[in-house]
Structure formats: structure tokens, C-alpha cells
Amino acid sequence: MSEEKKIGRPKTLTDEEKADKRVVTYLNQNELDKIKEIAKSDERTQSYILRQAVQEFIKNK
């Protein structure tokens, strides 16, 4: 068989990676890790929880 060339979209970032890039300027790594733990512990979508947690964290900072 001949080798097929795969045509596809370039790798896109996940919602969590996009959120990481946006918030990393506001938070240090330790704070970001705490927020990720909050996101992982919830059943709702992680990107939604990550956004909510970041907003709460910045508001309370």
C-alpha cells in the first residue's frame, strides 16, 4: 500500500492550556496549582471551574 499523507489541522490547545496561558501572568505557579486542584475535584467541566476559580482567587486577592 502507498503511504497516505495525513491532512489535518495543527494541534490546538486544550481549554485548560489556554486558561493556563491567560492566568499565568497574574498568578505564581503555586497559586495556579491550587486552582487546578480545585478544578480537578469538581464534576463540572474543568475549564469552566478553572475560570471560576481564577476569578474568585483574583477577586479575593
JSON list of C-alpha atoms in Angstrom, two decimals, residues 2-43:
[
{"chain": "A", "resi": 2, "resn": "SER", "atom": "CA", "xyz": [1.13, 3.51, -0.68]},
{"chain": "A", "resi": 3, "resn": "GLU", "atom": "CA", "xyz": [1.80, 5.81, 2.22]},
{"chain": "A", "resi": 4, "resn": "GLU", "atom": "CA", "xyz": [-1.03, 8.27, 2.77]},
{"chain": "A", "resi": 5, "resn": "LYS", "atom": "CA", "xyz": [-0.32, 11.83, 3.75]},
{"chain": "A", "resi": 6, "resn": "LYS", "atom": "CA", "xyz": [-2.37, 12.89, 6.71]},
{"chain": "A", "resi": 7, "resn": "ILE", "atom": "CA", "xyz": [-4.02, 16.22, 6.22]},
{"chain": "A", "resi": 8, "resn": "GLY", "atom": "CA", "xyz": [-5.30, 17.78, 9.39]},
{"chain": "A", "resi": 9, "resn": "ARG", "atom": "CA", "xyz": [-5.45, 20.84, 11.50]},
{"chain": "A", "resi": 10, "resn": "PRO", "atom": "CA", "xyz": [-2.42, 21.81, 13.53]},
{"chain": "A", "resi": 11, "resn": "LYS", "atom": "CA", "xyz": [-2.54, 20.86, 17.20]},
{"chain": "A", "resi": 12, "resn": "THR", "atom": "CA", "xyz": [-4.86, 23.16, 19.09]},
{"chain": "A", "resi": 13, "resn": "LEU", "atom": "CA", "xyz": [-4.51, 23.93, 22.75]},
{"chain": "A", "resi": 14, "resn": "THR", "atom": "CA", "xyz": [-7.00, 22.46, 25.19]},
{"chain": "A", "resi": 15, "resn": "ASP", "atom": "CA", "xyz": [-9.20, 24.83, 27.18]},
{"chain": "A", "resi": 16, "resn": "GLU", "atom": "CA", "xyz": [-7.07, 24.21, 30.24]},
{"chain": "A", "resi": 17, "resn": "GLU", "atom": "CA", "xyz": [-3.85, 25.09, 28.37]},
{"chain": "A", "resi": 18, "resn": "LYS", "atom": "CA", "xyz": [-5.45, 28.29, 27.07]},
{"chain": "A", "resi": 19, "resn": "ALA", "atom": "CA", "xyz": [-6.57, 29.20, 30.57]},
{"chain": "A", "resi": 20, "resn": "ASP", "atom": "CA", "xyz": [-3.07, 28.49, 31.89]},
{"chain": "A", "resi": 21, "resn": "LYS", "atom": "CA", "xyz": [-1.57, 30.90, 29.37]},
{"chain": "A", "resi": 22, "resn": "ARG", "atom": "CA", "xyz": [-4.06, 33.63, 30.26]},
{"chain": "A", "resi": 23, "resn": "VAL", "atom": "CA", "xyz": [-3.76, 33.42, 34.04]},
{"chain": "A", "resi": 24, "resn": "VAL", "atom": "CA", "xyz": [-0.06, 32.71, 34.39]},
{"chain": "A", "resi": 25, "resn": "THR", "atom": "CA", "xyz": [0.68, 36.42, 34.21]},
{"chain": "A", "resi": 26, "resn": "TYR", "atom": "CA", "xyz": [-1.50, 37.06, 37.27]},
{"chain": "A", "resi": 27, "resn": "LEU", "atom": "CA", "xyz": [-0.60, 34.11, 39.45]},
{"chain": "A", "resi": 28, "resn": "ASN", "atom": "CA", "xyz": [2.56, 32.36, 40.53]},
{"chain": "A", "resi": 29, "resn": "GLN", "atom": "CA", "xyz": [2.90, 28.61, 39.89]},
{"chain": "A", "resi": 30, "resn": "ASN", "atom": "CA", "xyz": [1.94, 27.62, 43.44]},
{"chain": "A", "resi": 31, "resn": "GLU", "atom": "CA", "xyz": [-1.32, 29.57, 43.21]},
{"chain": "A", "resi": 32, "resn": "LEU", "atom": "CA", "xyz": [-2.04, 28.09, 39.77]},
{"chain": "A", "resi": 33, "resn": "ASP", "atom": "CA", "xyz": [-1.51, 24.56, 41.13]},
{"chain": "A", "resi": 34, "resn": "LYS", "atom": "CA", "xyz": [-4.01, 25.20, 43.94]},
{"chain": "A", "resi": 35, "resn": "ILE", "atom": "CA", "xyz": [-6.59, 26.40, 41.43]},
{"chain": "A", "resi": 36, "resn": "LYS", "atom": "CA", "xyz": [-6.02, 23.33, 39.24]},
{"chain": "A", "resi": 37, "resn": "GLU", "atom": "CA", "xyz": [-6.66, 21.08, 42.26]},
{"chain": "A", "resi": 38, "resn": "ILE", "atom": "CA", "xyz": [-9.99, 22.85, 42.84]},
{"chain": "A", "resi": 39, "resn": "ALA", "atom": "CA", "xyz": [-10.87, 22.29, 39.18]},
{"chain": "A", "resi": 40, "resn": "LYS", "atom": "CA", "xyz": [-9.99, 18.59, 39.27]},
{"chain": "A", "resi": 41, "resn": "SER", "atom": "CA", "xyz": [-12.13, 17.93, 42.36]},
{"chain": "A", "resi": 42, "resn": "ASP", "atom": "CA", "xyz": [-15.34, 19.13, 40.72]},
{"chain": "A", "resi": 43, "resn": "GLU", "atom": "CA", "xyz": [-17.58, 17.11, 38.39]}
]
